[in-house]
Coordinates of C-alpha atoms in Angstrom, one line a residue:
Chain M
M1 CA 0.0 0.0 0.0
F2 CA 1.1 3.5 -0.7
A3 CA 0.0 6.8 0.9
C4 CA 0.0 10.1 -0.8
L5 CA -0.1 13.6 0.8
H6 CA -1.0 16.5 -1.4
A7 CA -1.0 20.1 -0.2
P8 CA 0.5 22.8 -2.5
G9 CA 2.8 25.0 -0.5
N10 CA 4.8 23.5 2.4
V11 CA 6.3 20.3 0.9
A12 CA 9.0 20.2 3.6
L13 CA 6.3 19.7 6.2
L14 CA 4.8 16.9 4.2
V15 CA 8.1 15.1 3.8
E16 CA 8.8 15.4 7.5
C17 CA 5.4 13.9 8.3
A18 CA 6.1 11.1 5.8
R19 CA 9.4 10.4 7.5
G20 CA 7.5 9.5 10.6
F21 CA 6.0 6.5 8.7
S22 CA 8.5 5.4 6.2
P23 CA 12.0 5.9 5.0
H24 CA 10.9 5.4 1.4
I25 CA 9.5 8.7 0.2
E26 CA 9.0 10.1 -3.3
E27 CA 8.4 13.8 -3.9
I28 CA 6.4 14.8 -7.0
P29 CA 6.0 18.5 -7.6
P30 CA 3.9 20.4 -7.2
G31 CA 3.1 19.7 -3.5
T32 CA 2.8 15.9 -3.6
V33 CA 4.6 13.3 -1.5
I34 CA 4.1 9.5 -1.8
F35 CA 5.4 7.1 0.7
D36 CA 5.4 3.3 1.3
V37 CA 3.0 2.3 4.1
R38 CA 3.2 -1.5 3.7
G39 CA 3.4 -3.4 6.9
L40 CA 2.0 -0.6 9.1
A41 CA -1.4 -2.4 9.7
S42 CA -0.1 -4.0 12.8
L43 CA 0.8 -0.6 14.2
Y44 CA -2.0 1.6 13.1
G45 CA -4.8 -0.8 12.1
P46 CA -6.7 -0.7 8.7
P47 CA -5.9 1.9 6.0
A48 CA -8.7 4.2 7.2
M49 CA -7.2 4.5 10.7
L50 CA -3.7 4.9 9.2
A51 CA -5.1 7.7 7.1
R52 CA -6.6 9.4 10.1
E53 CA -3.2 9.1 11.9
I54 CA -1.4 10.7 9.0
E55 CA -4.0 13.5 9.0
R56 CA -3.4 14.0 12.7
R57 CA 0.4 14.2 12.3
V58 CA 0.6 16.3 9.2
G59 CA -0.7 19.4 11.2
M60 CA -2.0 21.3 8.1
P61 CA -4.9 20.9 5.6
A62 CA -3.9 18.2 3.1
N63 CA -5.5 15.7 0.9
I64 CA -4.6 12.1 1.9
A65 CA -5.1 9.0 -0.2
I66 CA -4.1 5.4 0.3
A67 CA -4.1 3.0 -2.6
S68 CA -2.4 -0.2 -3.8
N69 CA 0.0 1.6 -6.1
P70 CA 1.7 5.0 -6.1
D71 CA 0.0 6.4 -9.2
A72 CA -3.5 5.6 -8.0
A73 CA -2.7 7.2 -4.6
M74 CA -1.3 10.3 -6.3
H75 CA -4.3 10.8 -8.6
A76 CA -6.7 10.3 -5.8
A77 CA -4.9 12.7 -3.5
R78 CA -4.8 15.3 -6.2
G79 CA -8.4 14.8 -7.3
F80 CA -10.4 14.2 -4.1
P81 CA -10.4 16.5 -1.1
G82 CA -9.9 15.0 2.4
I83 CA -9.2 11.4 3.0
T84 CA -9.6 8.8 0.3
V85 CA -9.0 5.1 0.8
I86 CA -9.1 2.9 -2.3
E87 CA -9.6 -0.7 -1.7
P88 CA -7.5 -3.0 -3.9
G89 CA -9.4 -3.8 -7.1
K90 CA -11.6 -0.8 -7.0
E91 CA -9.1 1.7 -8.4
A92 CA -10.8 2.2 -11.8
A93 CA -14.2 2.8 -10.2
T94 CA -12.9 5.2 -7.6
L95 CA -10.8 7.2 -10.0
A96 CA -13.4 7.3 -12.8
P97 CA -14.9 10.7 -12.0
L98 CA -11.5 12.5 -11.9
P99 CA -10.9 15.0 -14.7
L100 CA -8.5 14.0 -17.4
N101 CA -6.1 16.8 -16.9
L102 CA -4.8 15.1 -13.7
L103 CA -3.5 12.2 -15.9
G104 CA -0.7 14.2 -17.4
G105 CA 0.7 13.2 -20.7
S106 CA 1.9 15.3 -23.6
P107 CA -0.1 18.5 -24.7
D108 CA -0.8 16.9 -28.1
T109 CA -2.4 13.8 -26.6
A110 CA -4.3 15.9 -24.0
E111 CA -5.7 18.1 -26.9
L112 CA -6.6 15.1 -29.0
L113 CA -8.5 13.4 -26.1
H114 CA -10.3 16.7 -25.5
L115 CA -11.4 16.9 -29.1
W116 CA -12.7 13.3 -28.9
G117 CA -14.9 14.4 -26.0
V118 CA -13.0 12.4 -23.4
R119 CA -13.3 14.3 -20.1
T120 CA -12.7 11.9 -17.2
F121 CA -10.6 9.0 -16.2
G122 CA -13.7 6.8 -16.6
D123 CA -14.3 8.0 -20.2
F124 CA -10.7 7.2 -21.2
A125 CA -10.8 3.8 -19.4
K126 CA -13.8 2.8 -21.5
L127 CA -12.1 3.3 -24.8
P128 CA -11.0 0.1 -26.6
P129 CA -7.3 -0.6 -25.8
L130 CA -6.4 -1.7 -29.4
G131 CA -7.9 1.5 -30.8
V132 CA -6.0 3.7 -28.3
A133 CA -2.8 1.8 -29.1
A134 CA -3.3 2.3 -32.9
R135 CA -4.1 6.1 -32.5
L136 CA -2.0 7.2 -29.5
G137 CA 0.8 4.7 -29.5
N138 CA 2.7 3.7 -26.3
E139 CA 1.9 6.9 -24.5
G140 CA -1.8 6.3 -24.9
V141 CA -1.5 2.7 -23.6
E142 CA 0.4 3.9 -20.6
L143 CA -2.1 6.7 -19.9
Q144 CA -5.1 4.4 -20.2
R145 CA -3.4 1.9 -17.7
L146 CA -3.1 4.8 -15.3
A147 CA -6.7 5.8 -15.8
H148 CA -7.6 2.2 -14.9
G149 CA -5.6 2.7 -11.7
N150 CA -3.2 -0.1 -12.6
G151 CA 0.2 1.3 -11.7
Y152 CA 3.2 -1.0 -11.3
R153 CA 6.1 1.3 -11.0
Q154 CA 8.5 1.5 -8.0
L155 CA 8.9 4.5 -5.8
R156 CA 11.8 6.8 -6.6
P157 CA 12.8 7.7 -3.0
I158 CA 14.4 11.0 -2.3
A159 CA 18.0 11.0 -1.1
D160 CA 18.3 10.8 2.6
P161 CA 20.2 14.0 3.7
L162 CA 21.9 12.1 6.7
D163 CA 22.3 15.4 8.4
F164 CA 22.4 14.8 12.1
Q165 CA 22.8 18.2 13.7
A166 CA 20.9 20.5 15.9
E167 CA 21.4 24.0 17.1
I168 CA 19.7 26.5 19.3
E169 CA 20.1 30.2 19.7
L170 CA 19.6 31.3 23.3
D171 CA 17.4 34.3 24.3
Y172 CA 19.9 35.3 26.9
P173 CA 23.6 34.3 27.6
V174 CA 24.0 31.2 29.7
E175 CA 26.8 31.5 32.2
L176 CA 26.5 28.3 34.3
L177 CA 27.1 24.7 33.1
E178 CA 24.1 23.3 34.8
P179 CA 21.5 25.2 32.7
L180 CA 23.6 24.5 29.6
A181 CA 23.2 20.8 30.4
F182 CA 19.5 21.1 29.9
I183 CA 20.0 22.6 26.5
L184 CA 22.6 19.9 25.6
A185 CA 20.1 17.2 26.7
R186 CA 17.5 18.6 24.4
L187 CA 19.8 18.8 21.4
L188 CA 21.2 15.4 22.1
G189 CA 17.6 14.1 22.2
E190 CA 16.9 15.5 18.7
V191 CA 20.2 14.2 17.2
C192 CA 19.9 10.7 18.9
G193 CA 16.3 10.5 17.9
A194 CA 17.2 11.2 14.3
L195 CA 19.9 8.6 14.4
A196 CA 17.7 6.0 16.0
A197 CA 15.0 6.6 13.4
R198 CA 17.5 5.6 10.7
S199 CA 18.9 2.7 12.8
L200 CA 22.3 4.4 13.1
A201 CA 24.7 5.2 15.9
T202 CA 27.6 7.7 16.2
N203 CA 31.3 7.6 16.9
E204 CA 31.9 11.3 17.1
I205 CA 29.9 14.2 18.5
R206 CA 31.0 17.7 17.8
L207 CA 29.9 20.6 20.0
R208 CA 30.4 24.3 19.2
L209 CA 29.4 27.1 21.5
A210 CA 29.2 30.6 20.3
L211 CA 30.3 32.9 23.2
E212 CA 29.7 36.4 24.1
N213 CA 32.7 38.6 23.2
A214 CA 35.0 35.6 22.9
P215 CA 36.0 33.2 20.2
E216 CA 33.9 30.1 19.6
H217 CA 34.4 27.2 22.0
A218 CA 34.6 23.9 20.1
T219 CA 35.0 20.4 21.5
S220 CA 34.7 16.9 20.1
L221 CA 33.8 13.7 21.7
K222 CA 35.4 10.8 19.9
L223 CA 34.2 7.3 20.8
P224 CA 36.1 4.1 20.2
V225 CA 32.9 2.2 19.4
P226 CA 29.6 3.4 17.8
M227 CA 27.2 4.3 20.5
L228 CA 23.7 5.7 20.9
D229 CA 23.2 6.4 24.6
Q230 CA 21.9 9.9 25.1
K231 CA 22.6 9.9 28.9
A232 CA 26.2 8.7 28.4
F233 CA 26.8 11.4 25.8
L234 CA 25.4 14.1 28.1
R235 CA 27.5 12.9 31.0
M236 CA 30.7 12.8 28.8
L237 CA 30.0 16.3 27.4
Q238 CA 29.4 17.6 30.9
L239 CA 32.7 16.1 32.1
G240 CA 34.5 17.6 29.2
L241 CA 33.0 21.0 29.8
N242 CA 33.8 20.8 33.5
G243 CA 37.4 20.1 32.7
R244 CA 37.6 22.8 30.0
P245 CA 34.7 25.3 30.6
P246 CA 33.8 27.9 28.0
A247 CA 35.6 31.2 28.5
A248 CA 32.5 33.4 28.3
P249 CA 28.7 33.1 28.5
V250 CA 27.1 31.0 25.8
L251 CA 24.9 32.5 23.2
K252 CA 24.4 29.7 20.7
V253 CA 24.8 25.9 20.9
Y254 CA 25.5 23.7 17.9
L255 CA 25.7 20.0 18.1
A256 CA 26.4 17.5 15.3
A257 CA 26.9 13.7 15.3
E258 CA 28.8 11.6 12.8
P259 CA 26.5 8.8 11.6
V260 CA 27.9 5.3 11.5
K261 CA 26.5 1.8 11.5
P262 CA 25.8 0.5 15.0
R263 CA 28.1 -2.1 16.7
R264 CA 26.9 -5.7 16.4
T265 CA 28.9 -8.3 18.2
Q266 CA 28.3 -11.8 19.4
Q267 CA 30.7 -13.0 22.1
G268 CA 31.8 -16.6 22.3
L269 CA 30.8 -18.8 25.2
F270 CA 34.4 -19.3 26.4
V271 CA 35.7 -15.9 25.7
P272 CA 36.7 -13.9 28.9
S273 CA 34.4 -11.1 29.6
S274 CA 35.5 -7.6 28.9
P275 CA 34.2 -4.2 29.9
E276 CA 31.1 -3.1 28.0
P277 CA 32.4 -0.5 25.6
E278 CA 29.6 2.0 26.2
K279 CA 30.0 1.8 30.0
L280 CA 33.7 1.7 29.9
E281 CA 33.9 4.9 27.8
L282 CA 31.8 6.7 30.4
T283 CA 33.9 5.3 33.3
V284 CA 37.2 6.2 31.6
A285 CA 35.8 9.7 31.0
R286 CA 35.1 10.0 34.7
V287 CA 38.5 8.8 35.6
R288 CA 40.1 11.1 33.1
H289 CA 38.2 14.0 34.6
L290 CA 39.6 13.0 37.9
V291 CA 43.3 12.5 37.2
G292 CA 43.8 14.4 33.9
Q293 CA 43.2 14.0 30.2
D294 CA 46.6 12.5 29.3
R295 CA 47.0 10.2 32.3
V296 CA 44.5 7.5 31.3
G297 CA 44.9 5.0 28.5
T298 CA 47.0 2.3 27.1
P299 CA 50.8 3.0 26.8
E300 CA 52.3 2.3 23.4
I301 CA 56.1 2.1 23.4
S302 CA 57.7 4.4 20.9
D303 CA 60.1 3.0 18.3
T304 CA 63.2 4.7 19.7
H305 CA 66.0 4.0 22.2
R306 CA 65.0 7.1 24.3
P307 CA 64.4 6.1 27.9
D308 CA 60.8 6.0 29.0
A309 CA 59.5 6.8 25.5
F310 CA 55.8 5.9 25.1
V311 CA 52.6 7.4 23.8
M312 CA 49.3 7.2 25.7
R313 CA 46.6 5.8 23.4
A314 CA 42.9 5.4 24.1
F315 CA 42.0 2.1 25.7
A316 CA 40.3 0.1 23.1
P317 CA 41.1 -3.6 23.6
S318 CA 40.7 -5.8 20.5
S319 CA 38.3 -8.7 20.3
A320 CA 39.2 -11.2 23.0
S321 CA 38.3 -14.2 20.8
M322 CA 40.8 -13.0 18.2
A323 CA 43.5 -12.6 20.8
I324 CA 42.9 -16.1 22.1
E325 CA 43.0 -17.6 18.6
E326 CA 46.2 -15.9 17.8
A327 CA 48.0 -16.6 21.1
P328 CA 50.1 -19.7 20.9
E329 CA 50.5 -22.0 23.8
E330 CA 53.8 -20.9 25.4
A331 CA 55.5 -21.0 28.7
P332 CA 55.3 -17.8 30.8
P333 CA 58.4 -15.7 30.6
Q334 CA 60.9 -16.0 33.4
P335 CA 60.5 -13.4 36.1
R336 CA 62.8 -10.4 35.7
L337 CA 63.6 -7.4 37.8
C338 CA 61.4 -4.6 36.8
L339 CA 61.9 -0.9 37.0
R340 CA 59.7 1.4 38.9
R341 CA 60.2 4.8 37.4
F342 CA 60.3 8.1 39.2
R343 CA 58.5 10.6 36.9
P344 CA 60.3 13.0 36.5
P345 CA 63.7 11.5 37.6
R346 CA 64.7 12.7 41.0
Y347 CA 67.6 15.1 41.2
A348 CA 70.4 13.6 43.4
Q349 CA 73.6 14.7 45.0
V350 CA 76.1 11.9 44.5
L351 CA 79.5 11.6 46.1
V352 CA 82.0 10.1 43.7
V353 CA 85.3 8.5 44.7
N354 CA 87.6 7.0 42.1
Y355 CA 85.0 7.6 39.4
R356 CA 82.4 5.5 41.3
P357 CA 79.4 6.7 43.2
V358 CA 79.7 6.0 47.0
R359 CA 76.9 8.0 48.5
V360 CA 73.5 9.1 47.2
I361 CA 71.4 11.9 48.7
S362 CA 68.1 12.5 47.0
Q363 CA 64.4 13.0 47.9
S364 CA 63.4 9.7 49.6
V365 CA 66.5 7.9 48.3
Q366 CA 69.6 8.3 50.2
G367 CA 72.4 6.2 51.7
R368 CA 75.8 4.7 51.3
V369 CA 76.4 2.7 48.1
V370 CA 77.5 -0.8 48.8
M371 CA 77.7 -2.0 45.2
A372 CA 77.8 0.0 42.0
K373 CA 78.0 -1.3 38.5
G374 CA 78.5 0.9 35.4
P375 CA 78.7 3.2 33.7
W376 CA 76.7 2.4 30.6
R377 CA 76.5 5.3 28.2
T378 CA 73.4 5.9 26.2
S379 CA 72.8 8.7 23.8
G380 CA 70.7 9.5 20.8
E381 CA 68.9 11.9 18.6
W382 CA 71.7 14.4 18.8
W383 CA 70.1 16.5 16.0
R384 CA 67.2 17.4 18.3
E385 CA 67.0 19.9 21.1
D386 CA 65.9 17.2 23.6
A387 CA 68.7 14.8 22.7
W388 CA 69.9 12.6 25.6
N389 CA 73.5 11.7 26.5
R390 CA 74.0 10.0 29.9
D391 CA 75.9 7.4 31.9
E392 CA 73.8 4.9 33.8
W393 CA 74.7 3.1 37.0
D394 CA 73.0 0.3 38.9
V395 CA 73.6 0.8 42.6
A396 CA 72.7 -1.1 45.8
L397 CA 72.3 1.1 48.9
E398 CA 73.1 0.0 52.4
A399 CA 69.4 0.0 53.3
G400 CA 68.8 -2.7 50.7
G401 CA 67.2 -1.0 47.8
V402 CA 68.6 -1.3 44.2
Y403 CA 68.3 1.8 42.0
R404 CA 69.2 3.0 38.6
L405 CA 71.2 6.3 38.6
F406 CA 72.3 8.3 35.7
Q407 CA 74.6 11.3 35.2
E408 CA 74.0 13.7 32.4
V409 CA 77.2 13.9 30.4
D410 CA 76.8 17.6 29.4
S411 CA 75.7 19.1 32.7
G412 CA 77.2 16.5 35.1
R413 CA 74.0 16.4 37.1
W414 CA 72.9 13.1 38.8
F415 CA 69.4 11.7 38.9
V416 CA 67.7 8.7 40.3
E417 CA 65.7 7.2 37.4
G418 CA 63.9 4.5 39.4
S419 CA 64.1 1.5 41.6
Y420 CA 64.4 -2.2 40.6
D421 CA 61.6 -4.2 42.1
Chain W
M1 CA 25.9 -30.5 77.9
R2 CA 25.4 -32.4 74.6
A3 CA 21.7 -31.9 74.9
T4 CA 22.1 -28.2 75.4
V5 CA 24.3 -27.9 72.3
L6 CA 21.8 -29.9 70.3
Q7 CA 19.0 -27.6 71.4
L8 CA 21.0 -24.6 70.6
K9 CA 21.8 -26.0 67.1
C10 CA 18.2 -26.6 66.5
E11 CA 17.2 -23.1 67.5
L12 CA 20.0 -21.5 65.5
Q13 CA 19.4 -23.7 62.4
A14 CA 16.5 -21.5 61.3
R15 CA 18.6 -18.4 61.4
F16 CA 22.0 -19.5 60.2
D17 CA 23.2 -22.0 57.6
V18 CA 25.9 -23.6 59.7
P19 CA 25.3 -23.0 63.4
L20 CA 28.2 -23.7 65.7
G21 CA 30.4 -24.8 62.8
V22 CA 32.7 -23.6 60.1
R23 CA 31.0 -22.5 56.8
K24 CA 32.6 -24.2 53.8
T25 CA 33.4 -21.6 51.2
A26 CA 33.2 -22.4 47.6
E27 CA 36.4 -23.1 45.8
T28 CA 37.5 -19.8 44.1
E29 CA 39.0 -19.6 40.7
R30 CA 42.6 -18.4 40.7
I31 CA 44.9 -16.7 38.2
P32 CA 48.3 -18.4 38.2
T33 CA 51.3 -16.1 38.3
G34 CA 53.5 -18.3 36.3
I35 CA 56.1 -18.2 39.1
S36 CA 56.0 -21.8 40.4
A37 CA 57.1 -20.8 44.0
I38 CA 54.4 -18.2 44.3
D39 CA 51.7 -20.5 42.8
Q40 CA 52.8 -23.2 45.3
L41 CA 52.6 -20.7 48.1
T42 CA 49.1 -19.4 47.1
A43 CA 47.7 -22.8 46.2
G44 CA 47.3 -22.0 42.6
G45 CA 47.6 -18.2 42.2
I46 CA 45.7 -15.0 43.0
P47 CA 42.0 -15.6 43.8
R48 CA 39.3 -14.0 41.7
G49 CA 36.4 -12.0 43.2
A50 CA 38.6 -11.1 46.2
L51 CA 41.1 -8.6 47.5
T52 CA 44.7 -9.7 47.7
E53 CA 47.5 -7.7 49.3
I54 CA 51.1 -7.9 48.2
C55 CA 53.5 -6.0 50.4
G56 CA 57.2 -5.5 50.8
A57 CA 60.0 -3.0 50.8
E58 CA 61.6 -1.6 47.7
S59 CA 63.5 -4.1 45.5
S60 CA 61.6 -7.0 47.0
G61 CA 60.1 -8.2 43.7
R62 CA 56.5 -6.9 44.2
T63 CA 56.4 -5.3 40.8
A64 CA 58.0 -8.3 39.0
L65 CA 55.3 -10.6 40.6
M66 CA 52.5 -8.2 39.5
F67 CA 53.9 -8.0 36.0
A68 CA 54.0 -11.8 35.8
L69 CA 50.4 -11.9 36.9
L70 CA 49.4 -9.2 34.5
G71 CA 51.1 -11.1 31.7
Q72 CA 49.2 -14.3 32.5
S73 CA 45.9 -12.4 32.6
T74 CA 46.4 -10.5 29.4
R75 CA 47.6 -13.7 27.6
R76 CA 44.2 -15.2 28.5
G77 CA 42.5 -12.3 26.7
E78 CA 41.4 -10.5 29.8
C79 CA 41.2 -6.8 30.2
C80 CA 43.3 -5.4 33.1
A81 CA 43.5 -2.1 34.9
W82 CA 46.6 -0.8 36.6
I83 CA 45.8 2.1 38.9
D84 CA 49.2 3.7 39.7
A85 CA 49.1 6.1 42.6
A86 CA 52.7 7.3 42.1
G87 CA 52.9 7.0 38.3
A88 CA 55.8 4.5 38.5
F89 CA 54.5 2.0 35.9
D90 CA 57.2 1.2 33.3
P91 CA 55.7 0.0 30.1
A92 CA 59.0 -1.4 28.7
S93 CA 59.5 -3.6 31.8
A94 CA 55.9 -4.8 31.6
E95 CA 56.3 -5.7 27.9
E96 CA 59.5 -7.6 28.6
M97 CA 57.5 -9.7 31.1
G98 CA 55.0 -10.7 28.4
V99 CA 52.3 -8.2 29.2
D100 CA 50.0 -7.4 26.2
L101 CA 49.9 -3.6 26.8
T102 CA 46.8 -3.2 24.5
R103 CA 44.8 -5.0 27.2
V104 CA 46.0 -2.8 30.0
L105 CA 44.3 0.4 31.1
W106 CA 46.9 2.4 32.9
V107 CA 45.7 5.2 35.2
N108 CA 48.5 7.5 36.3
C109 CA 47.3 9.3 39.4
G110 CA 50.5 11.4 39.7
G111 CA 51.1 10.8 43.4
N112 CA 47.5 11.4 44.6
T113 CA 46.3 8.4 46.7
E114 CA 42.8 9.7 46.9
Y115 CA 42.5 9.8 43.1
A116 CA 43.8 6.3 43.0
L117 CA 41.2 5.0 45.4
K118 CA 38.4 6.8 43.5
S119 CA 39.7 5.5 40.2
V120 CA 39.9 1.9 41.4
D121 CA 36.4 2.2 42.8
L122 CA 35.0 3.5 39.5
L123 CA 36.8 0.9 37.4
I124 CA 36.0 -2.1 39.5
Q125 CA 32.3 -1.1 39.8
A126 CA 32.2 -0.8 36.0
G127 CA 32.9 -4.5 35.7
G128 CA 34.4 -6.6 32.9
F129 CA 38.0 -6.4 34.1
G130 CA 39.7 -9.7 34.9
L131 CA 42.5 -8.1 37.1
V132 CA 42.6 -4.7 38.8
V133 CA 45.8 -3.7 40.4
L134 CA 46.0 -0.8 42.9
D135 CA 49.7 0.2 43.0
L136 CA 50.4 1.9 46.3
A137 CA 54.0 0.6 46.4
D138 CA 55.5 4.1 46.5
T139 CA 52.9 5.6 48.8
P140 CA 54.3 6.5 52.2
D141 CA 53.2 4.3 55.0
K142 CA 51.6 7.2 56.9
E143 CA 49.4 8.0 54.0
A144 CA 48.5 4.4 53.2
R145 CA 47.5 3.8 56.8
R146 CA 45.0 6.7 56.5
I147 CA 42.9 4.8 54.0
P148 CA 39.7 4.0 56.0
L149 CA 38.8 0.3 56.4
A150 CA 35.4 1.2 54.9
S151 CA 37.1 1.9 51.6
W152 CA 38.7 -1.5 51.6
F153 CA 35.4 -3.1 52.5
R154 CA 33.7 -1.3 49.6
L155 CA 36.5 -2.5 47.2
R156 CA 36.3 -6.0 48.5
H157 CA 32.5 -6.1 47.9
A158 CA 32.9 -4.7 44.4
A159 CA 35.5 -7.4 43.6
E160 CA 33.2 -10.1 45.0
R161 CA 30.3 -8.7 42.9
T162 CA 32.2 -8.3 39.6
G163 CA 34.4 -11.4 40.0
A164 CA 37.6 -9.4 39.3
A165 CA 40.9 -10.2 41.0
L166 CA 41.7 -7.1 43.0
V167 CA 45.4 -6.8 44.1
A168 CA 46.8 -4.0 46.2
V169 CA 50.6 -3.6 46.1
E170 CA 51.8 -1.8 49.2
R171 CA 54.7 -1.4 51.6
Q172 CA 52.8 -3.0 54.4
I173 CA 49.4 -4.7 55.0
N174 CA 46.6 -2.1 55.2
A175 CA 43.3 -3.8 54.4
R176 CA 43.7 -6.3 57.2
S177 CA 40.6 -8.6 57.4
C178 CA 39.3 -7.3 54.0
S179 CA 41.9 -9.2 52.1
V180 CA 41.7 -13.0 51.6
L181 CA 45.3 -13.4 50.8
Q182 CA 48.3 -11.5 52.0
I183 CA 51.7 -12.0 50.5
E184 CA 54.8 -10.4 52.1
M185 CA 57.8 -10.1 49.8
R186 CA 61.2 -9.9 51.5
R187 CA 64.4 -9.0 49.7
K188 CA 67.4 -11.1 50.5
R189 CA 70.4 -10.1 48.4
P190 CA 71.2 -8.8 44.9
V191 CA 73.2 -11.0 42.5
W192 CA 76.0 -9.3 40.7
I193 CA 77.9 -11.1 37.9
G194 CA 80.8 -9.1 36.4
K195 CA 79.6 -5.6 35.7
L196 CA 75.9 -6.7 35.5
L197 CA 73.1 -6.7 38.0
R198 CA 71.7 -10.2 37.2
G199 CA 68.9 -10.3 39.7
F200 CA 68.3 -10.8 43.4
H201 CA 67.0 -13.4 45.8
T202 CA 63.7 -12.7 47.3
E203 CA 61.4 -14.5 49.7
A204 CA 57.7 -14.6 49.7
E205 CA 55.5 -15.4 52.7
S206 CA 51.8 -16.0 52.8
R207 CA 50.6 -14.1 55.9
K208 CA 47.3 -15.9 56.1
H209 CA 48.5 -19.4 55.4
Y210 CA 51.8 -19.2 57.3
R211 CA 53.7 -20.6 54.4
T212 CA 57.1 -19.3 53.2
H213 CA 58.8 -19.9 49.9
T214 CA 62.0 -18.4 48.5
T215 CA 62.2 -17.5 44.9
E216 CA 64.7 -15.7 42.6
L217 CA 64.0 -12.9 40.3
F218 CA 66.4 -12.1 37.6
V219 CA 67.2 -9.1 35.4
V220 CA 69.1 -9.2 32.1
R221 CA 70.7 -6.1 30.9

């Protein structure tokens, strides 16, 4: 079944109303919108009730017709005022009184039919098909089929704009974040609703705030997995704004979401459980708000010999099942001494006798050196300003701790890099 | 006397599962550390759904033990969290011990113990982590002792609920009765061969099971 809305003037409103019922919508100027309503009987009942629901939602005077094919629905909506429901098989009888000018066709054909005295759909439908074919050709046959109400063409849906954004201009500047949260909740509701209506999710939300007498405040929320959780988005945006609040009162709020296909996963029965990505993202955002933006994540060791060189990446563990399949059965590595780093390395005063450290005095690390092995010189990236060049020592202090010291070759200053544990 | 005990048992039966007896606890799943001496000491490894404390002085092998455990856990495909109060985590050492860093969420609290406690609470309540490590190894004793027992109880209950193995690495035991397993690491002596620090001998003792094992940790430079 196909429904048709006809109201010359505000076609955008008709399209918006049609979107509430179907994603397959065809727009035919002037002022006509046809959309697919197959399968809606279980939601809205018989076609007559569906038509009344469409009338209620459209919010403006419009002709509504429901028929078994798009052309019959269009002709009925253009020809009959109010609601018209055409039962399947009764198209010809229902459309019969409509004037022939609704049928369309070339001006020559329309003039010829007028000269023959054919005025309505019914008159044209009664003409012998072979005679029509002989005199009017293919166009005549096609028009007579439409006059019978026998359409078979498919809808030509309009392209979906996929534009998931919302904005609001405020009557007065908003200074506090709490009232701003209400506005964000409303905009997120609109955007998430639009995404949900198209069975989509998002992996990036962009927020722009126009400020009073200050440059625009822009922030972006990048998600490791596609999500569609309005409350989580709001909480994450709030945490982000708390950490980096706008510099001036807000005049306008603009929110946009990047549409992506939603995440579909099926975990294996014997795969270890892992944190739910949506929940994890919100938790990590909370922790990040607590300890700092660049202090939470997964360390990725950089491809360099520079000591303690790593980059903090977002925590996004790969699929556990993949990891298990790829992991070969191997014996656990032998235990080794591990370094606990002082960040930054602690400046130390070191007493040196015969080129060997014999006493260390530093914040929280001090004592007589009972054993010292070294030095091992490491250096690199001499072409950069932050090049390193140092001599490293492993020392055991009288108290029992084993530490790594280093002396900068250029400045001669000593540091405690960390303790072995 | 026997009749009185029987009468008491009957009266208490309605209110308690095992009146006047010891409740049999279910066998808990354990994560092996891969260090045979420690696994022998702990009867199979670190228990899941419970709080374990590992304490010891500097250079006693606490971090090596934790990295071994982390390596075992990540090799099984589990996600782990390392809440680092002092920011002392060394990714290179962890990787050398076989830790899959992509499965480790590292929270560097920059020396703030309160942030570390809040972070571990948030992460363990979120669920889904196989192993959560609270690293208080560089936190001064005075500060660690100030953590209220209620916080440890809260963490223990969260671990029980989510099934994660929660391990606190400290200088001394702080959670007391909240932890089901307490391992004390003691350094013995470093091993120097030529110009290299090759490792050191360390000793581990289970404080709750009164068992002691000596193990050796090695470093290769």
